PDB file of C-alpha atoms in Angstrom:
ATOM      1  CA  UNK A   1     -71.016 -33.282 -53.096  1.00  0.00           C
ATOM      2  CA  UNK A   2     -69.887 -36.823 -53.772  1.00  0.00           C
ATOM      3  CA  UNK A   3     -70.557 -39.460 -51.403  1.00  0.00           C
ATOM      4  CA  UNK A   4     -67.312 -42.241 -50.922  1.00  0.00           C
ATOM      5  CA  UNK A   5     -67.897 -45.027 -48.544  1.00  0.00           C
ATOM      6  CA  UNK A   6     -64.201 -46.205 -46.773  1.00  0.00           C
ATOM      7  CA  UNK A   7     -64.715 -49.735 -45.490  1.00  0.00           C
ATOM      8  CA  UNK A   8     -61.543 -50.556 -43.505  1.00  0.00           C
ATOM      9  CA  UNK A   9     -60.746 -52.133 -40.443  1.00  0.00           C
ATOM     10  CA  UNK A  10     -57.561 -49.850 -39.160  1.00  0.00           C
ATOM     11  CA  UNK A  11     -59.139 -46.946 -37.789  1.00  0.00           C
ATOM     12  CA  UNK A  12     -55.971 -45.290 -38.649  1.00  0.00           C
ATOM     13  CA  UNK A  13     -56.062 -45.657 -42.421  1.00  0.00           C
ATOM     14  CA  UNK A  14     -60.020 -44.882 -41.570  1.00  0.00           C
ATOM     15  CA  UNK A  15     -59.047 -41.636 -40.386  1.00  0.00           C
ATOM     16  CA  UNK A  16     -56.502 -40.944 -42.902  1.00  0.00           C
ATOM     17  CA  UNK A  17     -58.658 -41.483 -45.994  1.00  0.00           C
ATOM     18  CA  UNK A  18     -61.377 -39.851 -43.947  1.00  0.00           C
ATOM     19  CA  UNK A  19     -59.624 -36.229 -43.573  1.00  0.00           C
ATOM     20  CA  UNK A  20     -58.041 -36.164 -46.889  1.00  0.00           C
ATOM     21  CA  UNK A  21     -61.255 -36.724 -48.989  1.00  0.00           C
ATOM     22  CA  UNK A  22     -63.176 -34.440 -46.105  1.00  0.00           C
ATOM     23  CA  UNK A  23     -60.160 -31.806 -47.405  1.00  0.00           C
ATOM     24  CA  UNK A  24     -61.206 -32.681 -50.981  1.00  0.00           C
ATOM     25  CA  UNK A  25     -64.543 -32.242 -50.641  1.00  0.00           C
ATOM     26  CA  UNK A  26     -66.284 -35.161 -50.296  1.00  0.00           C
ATOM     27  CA  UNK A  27     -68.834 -36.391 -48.235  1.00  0.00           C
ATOM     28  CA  UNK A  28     -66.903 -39.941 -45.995  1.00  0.00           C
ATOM     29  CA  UNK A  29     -68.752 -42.800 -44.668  1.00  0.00           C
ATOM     30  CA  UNK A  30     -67.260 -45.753 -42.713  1.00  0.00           C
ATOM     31  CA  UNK A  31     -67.542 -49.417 -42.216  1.00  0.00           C
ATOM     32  CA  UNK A  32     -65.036 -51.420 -40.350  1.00  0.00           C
ATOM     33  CA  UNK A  33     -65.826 -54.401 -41.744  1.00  0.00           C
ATOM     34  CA  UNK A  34     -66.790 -56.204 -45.418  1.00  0.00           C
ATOM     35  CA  UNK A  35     -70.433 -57.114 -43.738  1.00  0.00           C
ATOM     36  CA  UNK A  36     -71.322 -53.614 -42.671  1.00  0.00           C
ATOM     37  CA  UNK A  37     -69.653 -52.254 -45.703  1.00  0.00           C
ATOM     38  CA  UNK A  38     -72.070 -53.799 -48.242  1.00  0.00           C
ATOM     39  CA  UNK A  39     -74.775 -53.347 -46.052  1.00  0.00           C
ATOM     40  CA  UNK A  40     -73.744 -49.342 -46.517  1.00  0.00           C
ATOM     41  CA  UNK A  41     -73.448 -49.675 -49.918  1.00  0.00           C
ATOM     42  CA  UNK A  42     -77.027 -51.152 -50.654  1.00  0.00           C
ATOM     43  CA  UNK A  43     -78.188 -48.346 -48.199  1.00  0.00           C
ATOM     44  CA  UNK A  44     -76.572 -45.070 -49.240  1.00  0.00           C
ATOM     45  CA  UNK A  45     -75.154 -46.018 -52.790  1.00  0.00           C
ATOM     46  CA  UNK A  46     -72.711 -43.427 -52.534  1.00  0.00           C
ATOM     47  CA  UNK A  47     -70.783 -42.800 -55.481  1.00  0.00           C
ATOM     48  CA  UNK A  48     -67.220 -44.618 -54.762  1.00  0.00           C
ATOM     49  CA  UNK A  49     -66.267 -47.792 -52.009  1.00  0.00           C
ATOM     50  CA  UNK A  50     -62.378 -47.140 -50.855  1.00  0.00           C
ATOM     51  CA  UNK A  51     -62.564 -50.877 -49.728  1.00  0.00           C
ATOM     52  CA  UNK A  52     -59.541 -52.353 -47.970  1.00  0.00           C
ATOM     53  CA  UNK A  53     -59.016 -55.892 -49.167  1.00  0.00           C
ATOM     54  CA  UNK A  54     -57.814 -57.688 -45.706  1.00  0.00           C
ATOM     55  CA  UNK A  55     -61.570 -57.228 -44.035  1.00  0.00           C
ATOM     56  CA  UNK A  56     -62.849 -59.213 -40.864  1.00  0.00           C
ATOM     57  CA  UNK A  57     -66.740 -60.725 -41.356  1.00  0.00           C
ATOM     58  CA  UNK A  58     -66.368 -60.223 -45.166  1.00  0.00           C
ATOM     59  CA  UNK A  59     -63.421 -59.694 -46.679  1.00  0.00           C
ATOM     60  CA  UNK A  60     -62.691 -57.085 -49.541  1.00  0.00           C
ATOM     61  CA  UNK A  61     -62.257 -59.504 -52.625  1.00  0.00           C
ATOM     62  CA  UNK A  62     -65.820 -61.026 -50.797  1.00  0.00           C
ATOM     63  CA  UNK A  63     -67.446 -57.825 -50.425  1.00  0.00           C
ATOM     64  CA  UNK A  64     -66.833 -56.921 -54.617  1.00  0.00           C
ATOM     65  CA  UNK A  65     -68.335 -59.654 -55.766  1.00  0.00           C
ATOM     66  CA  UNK A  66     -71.299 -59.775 -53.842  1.00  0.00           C
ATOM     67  CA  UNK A  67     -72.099 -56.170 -54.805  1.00  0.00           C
ATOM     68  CA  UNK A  68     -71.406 -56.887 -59.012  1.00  0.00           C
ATOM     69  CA  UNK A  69     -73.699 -59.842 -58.321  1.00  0.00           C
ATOM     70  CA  UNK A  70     -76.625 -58.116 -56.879  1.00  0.00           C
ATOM     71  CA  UNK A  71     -77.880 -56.798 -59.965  1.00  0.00           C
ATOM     72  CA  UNK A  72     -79.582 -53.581 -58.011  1.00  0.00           C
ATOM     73  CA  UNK A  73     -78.351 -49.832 -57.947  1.00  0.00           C
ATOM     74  CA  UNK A  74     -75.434 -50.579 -56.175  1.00  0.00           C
ATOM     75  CA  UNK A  75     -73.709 -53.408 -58.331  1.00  0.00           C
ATOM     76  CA  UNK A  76     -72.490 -50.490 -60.941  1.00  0.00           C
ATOM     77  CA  UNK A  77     -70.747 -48.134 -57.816  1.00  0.00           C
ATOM     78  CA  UNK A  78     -66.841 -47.592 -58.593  1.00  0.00           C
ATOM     79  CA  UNK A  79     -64.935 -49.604 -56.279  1.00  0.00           C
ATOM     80  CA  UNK A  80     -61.110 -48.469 -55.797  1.00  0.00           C
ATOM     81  CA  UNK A  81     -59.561 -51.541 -53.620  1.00  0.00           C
ATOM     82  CA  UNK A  82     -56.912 -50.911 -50.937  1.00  0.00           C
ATOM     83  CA  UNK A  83     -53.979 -53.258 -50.456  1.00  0.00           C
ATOM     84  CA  UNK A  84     -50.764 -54.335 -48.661  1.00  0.00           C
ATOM     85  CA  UNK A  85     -49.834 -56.356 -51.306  1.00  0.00           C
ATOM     86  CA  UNK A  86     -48.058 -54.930 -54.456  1.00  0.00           C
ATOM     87  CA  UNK A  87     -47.921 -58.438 -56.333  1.00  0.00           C
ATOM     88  CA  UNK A  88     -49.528 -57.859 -59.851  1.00  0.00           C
ATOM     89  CA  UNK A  89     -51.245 -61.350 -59.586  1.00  0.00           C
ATOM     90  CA  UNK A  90     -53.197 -59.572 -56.602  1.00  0.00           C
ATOM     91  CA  UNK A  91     -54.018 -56.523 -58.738  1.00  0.00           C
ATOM     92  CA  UNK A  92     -55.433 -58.359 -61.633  1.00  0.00           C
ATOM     93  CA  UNK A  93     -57.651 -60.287 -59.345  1.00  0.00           C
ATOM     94  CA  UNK A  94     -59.253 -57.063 -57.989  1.00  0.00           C
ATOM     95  CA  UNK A  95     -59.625 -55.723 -61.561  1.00  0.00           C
ATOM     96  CA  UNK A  96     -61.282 -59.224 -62.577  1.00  0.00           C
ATOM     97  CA  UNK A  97     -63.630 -59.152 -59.937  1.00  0.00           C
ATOM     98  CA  UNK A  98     -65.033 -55.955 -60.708  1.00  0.00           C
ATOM     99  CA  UNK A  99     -62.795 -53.229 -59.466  1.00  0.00           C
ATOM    100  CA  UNK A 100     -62.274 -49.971 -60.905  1.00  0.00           C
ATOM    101  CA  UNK A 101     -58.527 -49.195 -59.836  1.00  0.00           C
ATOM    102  CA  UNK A 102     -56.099 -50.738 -57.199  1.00  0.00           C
ATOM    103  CA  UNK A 103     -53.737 -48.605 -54.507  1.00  0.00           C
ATOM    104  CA  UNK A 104     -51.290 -50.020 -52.681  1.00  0.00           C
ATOM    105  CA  UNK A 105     -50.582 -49.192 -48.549  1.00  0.00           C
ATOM    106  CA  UNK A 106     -48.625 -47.197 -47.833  1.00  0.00           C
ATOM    107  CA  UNK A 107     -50.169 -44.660 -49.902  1.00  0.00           C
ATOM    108  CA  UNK A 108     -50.082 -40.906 -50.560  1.00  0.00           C
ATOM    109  CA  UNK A 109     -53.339 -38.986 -49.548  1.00  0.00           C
ATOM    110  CA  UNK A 110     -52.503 -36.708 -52.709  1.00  0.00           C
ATOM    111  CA  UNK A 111     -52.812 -39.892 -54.631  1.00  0.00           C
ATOM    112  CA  UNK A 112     -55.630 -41.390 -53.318  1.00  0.00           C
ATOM    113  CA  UNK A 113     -57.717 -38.001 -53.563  1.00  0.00           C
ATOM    114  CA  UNK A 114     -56.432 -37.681 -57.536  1.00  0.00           C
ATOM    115  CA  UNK A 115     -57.413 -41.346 -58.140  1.00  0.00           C
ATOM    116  CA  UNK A 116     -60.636 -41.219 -56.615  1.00  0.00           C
ATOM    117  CA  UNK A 117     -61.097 -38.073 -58.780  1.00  0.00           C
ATOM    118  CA  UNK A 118     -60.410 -40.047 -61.596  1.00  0.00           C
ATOM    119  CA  UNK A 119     -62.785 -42.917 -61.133  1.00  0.00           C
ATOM    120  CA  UNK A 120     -65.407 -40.601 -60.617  1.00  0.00           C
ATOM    121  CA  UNK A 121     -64.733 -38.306 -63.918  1.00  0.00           C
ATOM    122  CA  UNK A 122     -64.810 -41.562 -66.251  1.00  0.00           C
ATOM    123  CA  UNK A 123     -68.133 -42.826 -64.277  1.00  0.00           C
ATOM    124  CA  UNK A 124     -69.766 -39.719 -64.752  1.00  0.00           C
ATOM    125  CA  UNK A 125     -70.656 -38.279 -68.202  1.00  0.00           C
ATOM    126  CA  UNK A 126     -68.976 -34.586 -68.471  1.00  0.00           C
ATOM    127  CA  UNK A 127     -71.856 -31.766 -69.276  1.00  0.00           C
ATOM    128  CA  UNK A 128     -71.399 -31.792 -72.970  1.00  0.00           C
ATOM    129  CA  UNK A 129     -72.185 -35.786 -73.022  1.00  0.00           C
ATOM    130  CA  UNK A 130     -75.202 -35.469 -70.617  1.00  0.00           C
ATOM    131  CA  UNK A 131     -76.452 -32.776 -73.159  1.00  0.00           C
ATOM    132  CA  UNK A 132     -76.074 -35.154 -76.096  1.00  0.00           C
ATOM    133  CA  UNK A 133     -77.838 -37.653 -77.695  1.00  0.00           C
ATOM    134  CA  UNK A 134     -76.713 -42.053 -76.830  1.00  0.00           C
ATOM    135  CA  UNK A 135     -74.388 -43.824 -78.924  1.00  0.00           C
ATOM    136  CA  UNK A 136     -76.385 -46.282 -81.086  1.00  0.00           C
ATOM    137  CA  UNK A 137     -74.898 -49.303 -83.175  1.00  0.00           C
ATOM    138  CA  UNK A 138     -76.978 -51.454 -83.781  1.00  0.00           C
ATOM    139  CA  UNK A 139     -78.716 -53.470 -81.216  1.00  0.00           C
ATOM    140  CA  UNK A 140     -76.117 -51.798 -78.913  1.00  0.00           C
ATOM    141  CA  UNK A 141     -77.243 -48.308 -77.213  1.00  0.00           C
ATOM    142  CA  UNK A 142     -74.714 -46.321 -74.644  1.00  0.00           C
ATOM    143  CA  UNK A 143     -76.665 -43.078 -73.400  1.00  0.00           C
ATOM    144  CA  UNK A 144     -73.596 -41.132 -71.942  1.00  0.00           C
ATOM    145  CA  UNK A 145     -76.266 -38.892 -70.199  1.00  0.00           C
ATOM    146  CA  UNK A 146     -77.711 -41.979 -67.932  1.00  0.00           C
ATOM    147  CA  UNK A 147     -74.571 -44.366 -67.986  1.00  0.00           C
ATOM    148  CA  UNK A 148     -76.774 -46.559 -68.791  1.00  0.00           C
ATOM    149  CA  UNK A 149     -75.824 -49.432 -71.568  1.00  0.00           C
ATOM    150  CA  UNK A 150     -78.736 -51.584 -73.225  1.00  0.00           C
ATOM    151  CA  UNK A 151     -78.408 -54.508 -75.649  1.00  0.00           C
ATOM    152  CA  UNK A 152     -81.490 -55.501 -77.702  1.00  0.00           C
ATOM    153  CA  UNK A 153     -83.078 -53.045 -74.893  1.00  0.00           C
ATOM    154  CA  UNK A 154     -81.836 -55.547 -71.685  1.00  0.00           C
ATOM    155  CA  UNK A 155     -79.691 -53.337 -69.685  1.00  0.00           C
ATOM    156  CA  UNK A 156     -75.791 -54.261 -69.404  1.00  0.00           C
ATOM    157  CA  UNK A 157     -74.247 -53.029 -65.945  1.00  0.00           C
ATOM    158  CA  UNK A 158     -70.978 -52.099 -65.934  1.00  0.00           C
ATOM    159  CA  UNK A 159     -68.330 -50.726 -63.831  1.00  0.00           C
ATOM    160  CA  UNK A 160     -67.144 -47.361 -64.760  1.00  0.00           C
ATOM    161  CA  UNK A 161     -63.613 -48.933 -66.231  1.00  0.00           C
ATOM    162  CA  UNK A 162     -65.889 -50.915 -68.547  1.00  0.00           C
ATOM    163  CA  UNK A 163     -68.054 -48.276 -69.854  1.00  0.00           C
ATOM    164  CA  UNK A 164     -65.231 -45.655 -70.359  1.00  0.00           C
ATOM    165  CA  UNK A 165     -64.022 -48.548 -72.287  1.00  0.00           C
ATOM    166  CA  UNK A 166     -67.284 -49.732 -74.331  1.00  0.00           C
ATOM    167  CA  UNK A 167     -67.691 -45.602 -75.146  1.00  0.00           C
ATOM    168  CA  UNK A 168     -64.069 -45.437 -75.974  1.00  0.00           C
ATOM    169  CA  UNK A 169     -64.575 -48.512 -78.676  1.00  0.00           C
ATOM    170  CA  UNK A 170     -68.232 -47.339 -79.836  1.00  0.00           C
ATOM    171  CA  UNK A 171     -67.280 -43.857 -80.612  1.00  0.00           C
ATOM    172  CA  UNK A 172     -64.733 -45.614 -83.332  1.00  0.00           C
ATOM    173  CA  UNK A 173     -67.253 -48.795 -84.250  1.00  0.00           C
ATOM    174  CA  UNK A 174     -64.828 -50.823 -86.938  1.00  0.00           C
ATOM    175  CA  UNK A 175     -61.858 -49.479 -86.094  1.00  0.00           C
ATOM    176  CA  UNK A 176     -58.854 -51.079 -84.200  1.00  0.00           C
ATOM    177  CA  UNK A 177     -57.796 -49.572 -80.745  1.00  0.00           C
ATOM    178  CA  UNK A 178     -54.704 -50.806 -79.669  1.00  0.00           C
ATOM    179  CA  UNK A 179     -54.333 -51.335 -75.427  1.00  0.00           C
ATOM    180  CA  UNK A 180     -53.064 -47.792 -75.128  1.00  0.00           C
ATOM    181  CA  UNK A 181     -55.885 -46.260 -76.984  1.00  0.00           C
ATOM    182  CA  UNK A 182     -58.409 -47.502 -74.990  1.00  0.00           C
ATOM    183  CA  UNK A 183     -56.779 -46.947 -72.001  1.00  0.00           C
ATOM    184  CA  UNK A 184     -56.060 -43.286 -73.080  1.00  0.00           C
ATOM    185  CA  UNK A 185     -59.971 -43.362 -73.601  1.00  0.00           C
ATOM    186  CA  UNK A 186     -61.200 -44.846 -70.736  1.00  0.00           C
ATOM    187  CA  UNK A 187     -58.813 -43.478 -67.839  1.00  0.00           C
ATOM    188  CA  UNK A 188     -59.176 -39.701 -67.329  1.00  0.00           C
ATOM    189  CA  UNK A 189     -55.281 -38.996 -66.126  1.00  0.00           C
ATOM    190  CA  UNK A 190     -52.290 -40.546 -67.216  1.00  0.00           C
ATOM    191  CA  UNK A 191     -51.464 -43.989 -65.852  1.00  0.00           C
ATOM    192  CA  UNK A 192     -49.104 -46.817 -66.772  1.00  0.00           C
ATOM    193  CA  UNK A 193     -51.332 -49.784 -67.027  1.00  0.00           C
ATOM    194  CA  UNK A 194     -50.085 -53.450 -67.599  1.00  0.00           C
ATOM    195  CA  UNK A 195     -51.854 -55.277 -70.516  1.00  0.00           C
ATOM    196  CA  UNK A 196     -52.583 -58.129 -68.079  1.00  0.00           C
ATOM    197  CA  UNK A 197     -55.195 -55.559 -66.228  1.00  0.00           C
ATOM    198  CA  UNK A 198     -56.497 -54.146 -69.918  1.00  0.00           C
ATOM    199  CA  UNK A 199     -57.438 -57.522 -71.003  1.00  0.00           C
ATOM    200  CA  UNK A 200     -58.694 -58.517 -67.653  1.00  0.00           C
ATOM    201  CA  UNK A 201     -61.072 -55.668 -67.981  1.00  0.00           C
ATOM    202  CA  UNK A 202     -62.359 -56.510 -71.609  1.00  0.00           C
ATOM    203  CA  UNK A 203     -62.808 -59.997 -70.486  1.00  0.00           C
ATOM    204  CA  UNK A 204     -65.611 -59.030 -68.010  1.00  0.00           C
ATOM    205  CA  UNK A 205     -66.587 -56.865 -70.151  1.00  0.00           C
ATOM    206  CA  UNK A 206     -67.347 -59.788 -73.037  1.00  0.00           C
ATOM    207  CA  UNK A 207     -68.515 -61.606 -69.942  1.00  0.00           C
ATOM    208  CA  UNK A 208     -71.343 -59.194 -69.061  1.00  0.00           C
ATOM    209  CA  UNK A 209     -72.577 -59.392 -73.115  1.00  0.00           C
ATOM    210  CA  UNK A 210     -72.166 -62.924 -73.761  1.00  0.00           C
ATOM    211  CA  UNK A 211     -74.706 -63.356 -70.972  1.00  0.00           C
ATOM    212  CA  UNK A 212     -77.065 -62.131 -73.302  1.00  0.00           C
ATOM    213  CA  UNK A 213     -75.444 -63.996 -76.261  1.00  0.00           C
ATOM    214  CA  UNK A 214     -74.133 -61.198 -77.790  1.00  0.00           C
ATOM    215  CA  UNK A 215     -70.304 -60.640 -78.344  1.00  0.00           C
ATOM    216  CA  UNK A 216     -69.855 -57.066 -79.765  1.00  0.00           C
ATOM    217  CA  UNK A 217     -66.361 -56.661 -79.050  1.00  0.00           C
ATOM    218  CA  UNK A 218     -64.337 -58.073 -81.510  1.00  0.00           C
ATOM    219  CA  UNK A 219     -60.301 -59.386 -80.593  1.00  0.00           C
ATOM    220  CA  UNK A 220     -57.421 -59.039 -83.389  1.00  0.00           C
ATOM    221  CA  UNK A 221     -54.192 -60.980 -82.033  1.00  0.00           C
ATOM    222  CA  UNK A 222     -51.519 -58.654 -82.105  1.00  0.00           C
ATOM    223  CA  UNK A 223     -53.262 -55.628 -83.073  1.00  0.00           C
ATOM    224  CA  UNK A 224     -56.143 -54.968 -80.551  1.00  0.00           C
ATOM    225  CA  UNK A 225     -60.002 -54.749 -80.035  1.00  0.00           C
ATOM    226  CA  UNK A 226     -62.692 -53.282 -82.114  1.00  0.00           C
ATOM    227  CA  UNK A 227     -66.412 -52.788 -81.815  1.00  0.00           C
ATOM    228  CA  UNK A 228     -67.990 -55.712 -84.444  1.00  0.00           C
ATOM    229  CA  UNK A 229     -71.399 -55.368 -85.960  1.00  0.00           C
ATOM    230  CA  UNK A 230     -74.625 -55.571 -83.348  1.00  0.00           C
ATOM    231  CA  UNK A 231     -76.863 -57.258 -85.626  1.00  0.00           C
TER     232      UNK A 231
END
């Protein structure tokens, strides 16, 4: 049973998101606050933060970063950010910092239960990946089985966006994906996504490997990304 951590501060929406992933299945824990919430996180690692991003103590934007930037178990958990705000600036932001989608308030507890699905399918490889062997090229390896990504054999943590969309380019090494077919590869259900929040999550993606002076994915103005050699 999956585990999703809600950290809001309306016990209201708490309660909402609360019953309809209970409904769904899941296994809920709270926080009311950004604080307590990554304090939860480091805890229980559950397997998906519902984290509002207006937070007392910590706020949600806050809370993200300090969980990428811990470098332990928890920096990889899917993070699907919760917002009053619709503005598209506010969006990208969440998506730079390391979140995996963004929902706006008011919200549809069908929706929220679908996305959270979602997340969860493309951070989780299906049975016929765990049974197979990692995607090698060069000094890159993805193991599909693990979710685990190594360069030169230093291990690369990424969000589950980012590896659905390093898989999506290594399966295809050479070739050129266009923003729709890597979307197509890295989302698991059908969703209009502006090419603003694509290339904001390739850039932390590059981000993550040029740390370890590598840059394996490869940028062809106008046409798209591909996966260069990893020599």
């Amino acid at each position: 049973m999956p585990r999703i951590l809600i950290v809001d501060d309306d016990p209201a929406i708490r309660e909402v998101v609360r019953f309809a992933l209970f409904r769904a299945g899941f296994e809920v824990l709270q926080a009311a606050d950004g604080a307590a919430g990554l304090a939860a996180a480091h805890e229980a690692l559950p397997d998906l933060i519902v984290l509002d991003v207006m937070l007392p103590e910590m706020d949600g934007t806050e809370m993200c970063r300090a969980l990428r930037a811990s470098g332990g178990p928890a920096a990889s958990i899917p993070i699907l950010f919760l917002s009053s705000r619709d503005d598209e600036v506010d969006r990208v932001v969440g998506l730079e910092i390391g979140g995996d989608d963004y929902l706006t308030k008011p919200f549809s507890p069908r929706e929220l239960v679908a996305r959270v699905r979602a997340v969860l399918r493309r951070s989780r490889p299906t049975r016929q990946e765990a049974a197979g062997e990692a995607l090698r090229h060069g000094r890159l390896v993805l193991d599909p089985g693990t979710a685990r990504v190594t360069w030169d054999g230093q291990e690369v943590v990424l969000t589950a966006t980012e590896f659905g969309l390093l898989r999506t380019l290594l399966r295809r090494p050479g070739r050129v994906l266009n923003r729709d077919a890597l979307m197509d590869g890295a989302y698991a259900v059908e969703r209009i996504i502006s090419d603003r929040t694509i290339d904001s999550h390739v850039r932390r993606l590059r981000a993550k490997f040029a740390a370890l002076g590598a840059a394996p994915v490869e940028t062809l103005p106008g046409f798209g990304y591909r996966l260069g050699p990893c020599e």
